[in-house]
């Protein structure tokens, strides 16, 4: 009878309750991240931060970095820029060679760029939030407003990400091509990786090879160059 009651309670529980029950029985990093996403979506950022702090010690160093990044993002989207910066820097100091440390550096660069125009920066952060919770149409409308601003490169990049998530690979690729024309000096190297992957998906392997080769030349000793070489090797573009 107790097992039956437990089953009924789990069926009737909210997703958050179910995830909390799962964590109590067997903590795993994906459950923590999934629960944090529910808090994030409902803008209960402090609950997410407390959750991530509580469970971080249970996991491997690599998984701890994942939770630290999620915590930093919670701070960022909650508007606590100082705490977000501290957390992103902590990731870089722990393991500067990790891919996620590179993501943390990109966040720090974005924050530094935003200091000169806090109004537009807040609009971009809001748009990034909409992307992360998959509320795509309002995000698209907001990003189009930002295309001609100092945050134009980020607007193009997130537009391309959204179109990719919507399985509109042609539009995603065209958006990144326009980004090259409008913002040729941008340093969002993740956009180049995305552009190459889209080119491969669209059977434009010659274009993908050129994109990746140029990326390697631009930042030869970076994680991006390593990713570019891996993509070239995997797809026979060498």
XYZ file of C-alpha atoms in Angstrom:
238
model
C 0.000 0.000 0.000
C 2.831 2.426 0.831
C 4.385 1.860 -2.602
C 1.018 2.545 -4.268
C 0.575 5.760 -2.288
C 4.081 6.861 -3.222
C 3.289 6.244 -6.890
C 0.045 8.238 -6.657
C 1.833 11.115 -4.942
C 4.519 11.209 -7.636
C 1.922 11.192 -10.422
C 0.035 14.067 -8.827
C 3.141 16.063 -7.918
C 4.217 19.129 -9.830
C 7.347 18.824 -12.012
C 9.303 20.709 -9.342
C 8.090 18.382 -6.569
C 8.920 15.343 -8.679
C 12.432 16.612 -9.356
C 12.970 17.418 -5.684
C 11.879 13.892 -4.766
C 14.284 12.478 -7.334
C 17.149 14.553 -5.970
C 16.522 13.399 -2.432
C 16.737 9.786 -3.547
C 19.651 10.029 -5.964
C 21.312 13.385 -6.718
C 22.502 13.753 -10.310
C 23.669 16.816 -12.164
C 21.061 16.721 -14.944
C 18.218 16.694 -12.427
C 19.744 19.673 -10.641
C 20.044 21.568 -13.930
C 16.507 20.632 -14.942
C 15.106 21.829 -11.632
C 17.096 25.031 -11.885
C 15.572 25.571 -15.326
C 12.065 25.395 -13.832
C 13.053 28.004 -11.241
C 14.723 30.049 -13.987
C 11.628 29.958 -16.199
C 9.416 31.152 -13.352
C 12.037 33.807 -12.456
C 12.666 32.289 -9.030
C 16.354 32.928 -9.520
C 17.273 32.865 -5.826
C 15.740 29.418 -5.415
C 17.831 28.230 -8.339
C 20.989 29.727 -6.891
C 20.363 28.093 -3.512
C 19.741 24.743 -5.223
C 22.945 24.922 -7.256
C 25.024 25.872 -4.208
C 23.526 23.037 -2.169
C 24.222 20.232 -4.624
C 27.484 21.341 -6.235
C 29.647 19.418 -3.752
C 28.118 16.077 -4.782
C 29.600 16.078 -8.266
C 32.850 15.858 -10.217
C 34.961 18.983 -10.882
C 33.678 19.139 -14.477
C 30.051 18.957 -13.355
C 30.730 21.535 -10.645
C 31.775 23.960 -13.394
C 28.456 23.343 -15.156
C 26.567 24.199 -11.990
C 28.751 27.249 -11.372
C 27.954 28.519 -14.865
C 24.237 27.960 -14.315
C 24.518 29.850 -11.022
C 26.336 32.715 -12.719
C 23.588 32.885 -15.332
C 20.968 32.960 -12.585
C 22.737 35.970 -11.085
C 23.032 37.634 -14.506
C 19.354 37.294 -15.391
C 18.339 38.283 -11.873
C 20.193 41.563 -12.433
C 22.976 40.860 -9.914
C 25.815 41.671 -12.294
C 28.496 41.860 -9.606
C 27.804 38.333 -8.339
C 27.546 37.031 -11.916
C 30.980 38.426 -12.775
C 32.485 36.918 -9.627
C 31.090 33.503 -10.510
C 32.187 33.638 -14.158
C 35.699 34.614 -13.048
C 35.673 31.749 -10.562
C 35.048 29.310 -13.400
C 37.978 30.695 -15.387
C 40.281 30.526 -12.369
C 39.311 26.917 -11.618
C 39.988 25.573 -15.089
C 41.006 28.144 -17.704
C 41.399 25.443 -20.373
C 37.847 24.105 -20.063
C 35.355 24.875 -22.816
C 32.919 26.283 -20.274
C 35.629 28.673 -19.057
C 35.634 30.072 -22.573
C 31.864 30.544 -22.312
C 32.407 32.354 -19.008
C 34.928 34.683 -20.649
C 32.399 35.455 -23.378
C 29.833 36.374 -20.739
C 32.374 38.648 -19.032
C 33.148 40.334 -22.355
C 29.432 40.852 -22.984
C 28.982 42.423 -19.549
C 31.953 44.721 -20.114
C 30.515 45.767 -23.478
C 27.188 46.514 -21.822
C 28.570 48.934 -19.252
C 28.452 51.848 -21.679
C 24.727 51.433 -22.438
C 22.859 49.784 -19.607
C 19.432 50.331 -21.187
C 20.254 48.384 -24.340
C 22.185 45.838 -22.285
C 19.125 45.106 -20.167
C 17.082 44.693 -23.342
C 19.617 42.193 -24.689
C 19.669 40.254 -21.409
C 15.868 40.123 -21.480
C 16.012 38.791 -25.028
C 18.580 36.165 -24.050
C 16.244 35.135 -21.247
C 13.379 34.680 -23.726
C 15.654 32.521 -25.862
C 16.649 30.348 -22.908
C 13.014 29.711 -21.954
C 12.157 29.085 -25.638
C 9.737 32.005 -25.987
C 10.962 32.553 -29.508
C 8.657 35.045 -31.237
C 9.028 37.851 -28.659
C 12.769 37.148 -28.676
C 12.911 37.508 -32.459
C 11.019 40.807 -32.352
C 13.355 42.169 -29.690
C 16.511 40.965 -31.441
C 15.530 42.647 -34.697
C 15.340 45.922 -32.775
C 18.941 45.397 -31.605
C 20.478 44.522 -34.979
C 21.723 48.049 -35.668
C 22.902 48.728 -32.123
C 26.295 48.111 -30.537
C 24.911 44.707 -29.585
C 24.225 43.884 -33.219
C 26.618 40.896 -33.354
C 24.879 39.288 -30.371
C 21.482 39.997 -31.900
C 22.462 38.280 -35.141
C 23.951 35.331 -33.263
C 20.908 34.742 -31.073
C 18.587 35.168 -34.051
C 20.522 32.424 -35.820
C 20.319 30.201 -32.744
C 16.555 30.671 -32.584
C 16.073 29.920 -36.274
C 18.176 26.788 -35.826
C 16.045 25.705 -32.863
C 12.994 26.246 -35.079
C 14.637 23.982 -37.718
C 14.849 26.881 -40.187
C 18.451 26.202 -41.132
C 18.347 28.316 -44.289
C 17.236 31.398 -42.361
C 19.758 30.707 -39.610
C 22.590 30.505 -42.135
C 21.426 33.618 -43.982
C 21.341 35.503 -40.665
C 24.989 34.664 -39.992
C 25.952 35.658 -43.525
C 24.311 39.029 -42.913
C 26.181 39.236 -39.610
C 29.453 38.890 -41.534
C 28.468 41.813 -43.757
C 27.090 44.077 -41.036
C 29.570 43.270 -38.239
C 32.776 42.065 -39.938
C 34.963 42.815 -36.910
C 32.867 40.903 -34.379
C 34.600 38.389 -32.100
C 31.725 36.002 -31.443
C 33.629 32.935 -32.580
C 30.816 30.605 -31.498
C 28.901 32.134 -34.406
C 31.554 30.824 -36.808
C 31.256 27.324 -35.381
C 27.474 27.537 -35.747
C 27.778 28.898 -39.275
C 30.042 26.022 -40.321
C 27.713 23.428 -38.784
C 24.762 24.969 -40.617
C 26.712 24.986 -43.896
C 27.420 21.267 -43.462
C 23.761 20.630 -42.716
C 22.824 22.494 -45.900
C 25.392 20.490 -47.909
C 27.628 23.503 -48.405
C 30.789 21.731 -47.305
C 33.142 23.919 -49.338
C 31.788 26.998 -47.565
C 32.018 25.221 -44.217
C 35.666 24.374 -44.846
C 36.468 27.998 -45.667
C 34.707 29.248 -42.523
C 36.595 26.792 -40.323
C 39.964 27.432 -41.950
C 39.544 31.185 -41.473
C 38.595 30.622 -37.838
C 41.743 28.562 -37.247
C 43.856 31.292 -38.809
C 42.160 33.976 -36.704
C 42.538 32.228 -33.321
C 44.938 29.317 -33.868
C 45.579 28.415 -30.220
C 42.006 28.714 -28.981
C 39.285 26.245 -28.061
C 37.471 27.468 -31.171
C 40.352 26.348 -33.375
C 40.306 22.949 -31.682
C 36.551 22.672 -32.294
C 37.050 23.729 -35.912
C 39.674 21.024 -36.478
C 37.400 18.402 -34.908
C 34.491 19.410 -37.176
C 36.734 19.319 -40.248
C 38.059 15.870 -39.334
C 34.615 14.474 -38.565
C 33.163 15.684 -41.856
C 36.095 14.941 -44.143
C 36.927 18.605 -44.779
C 40.689 18.363 -44.280
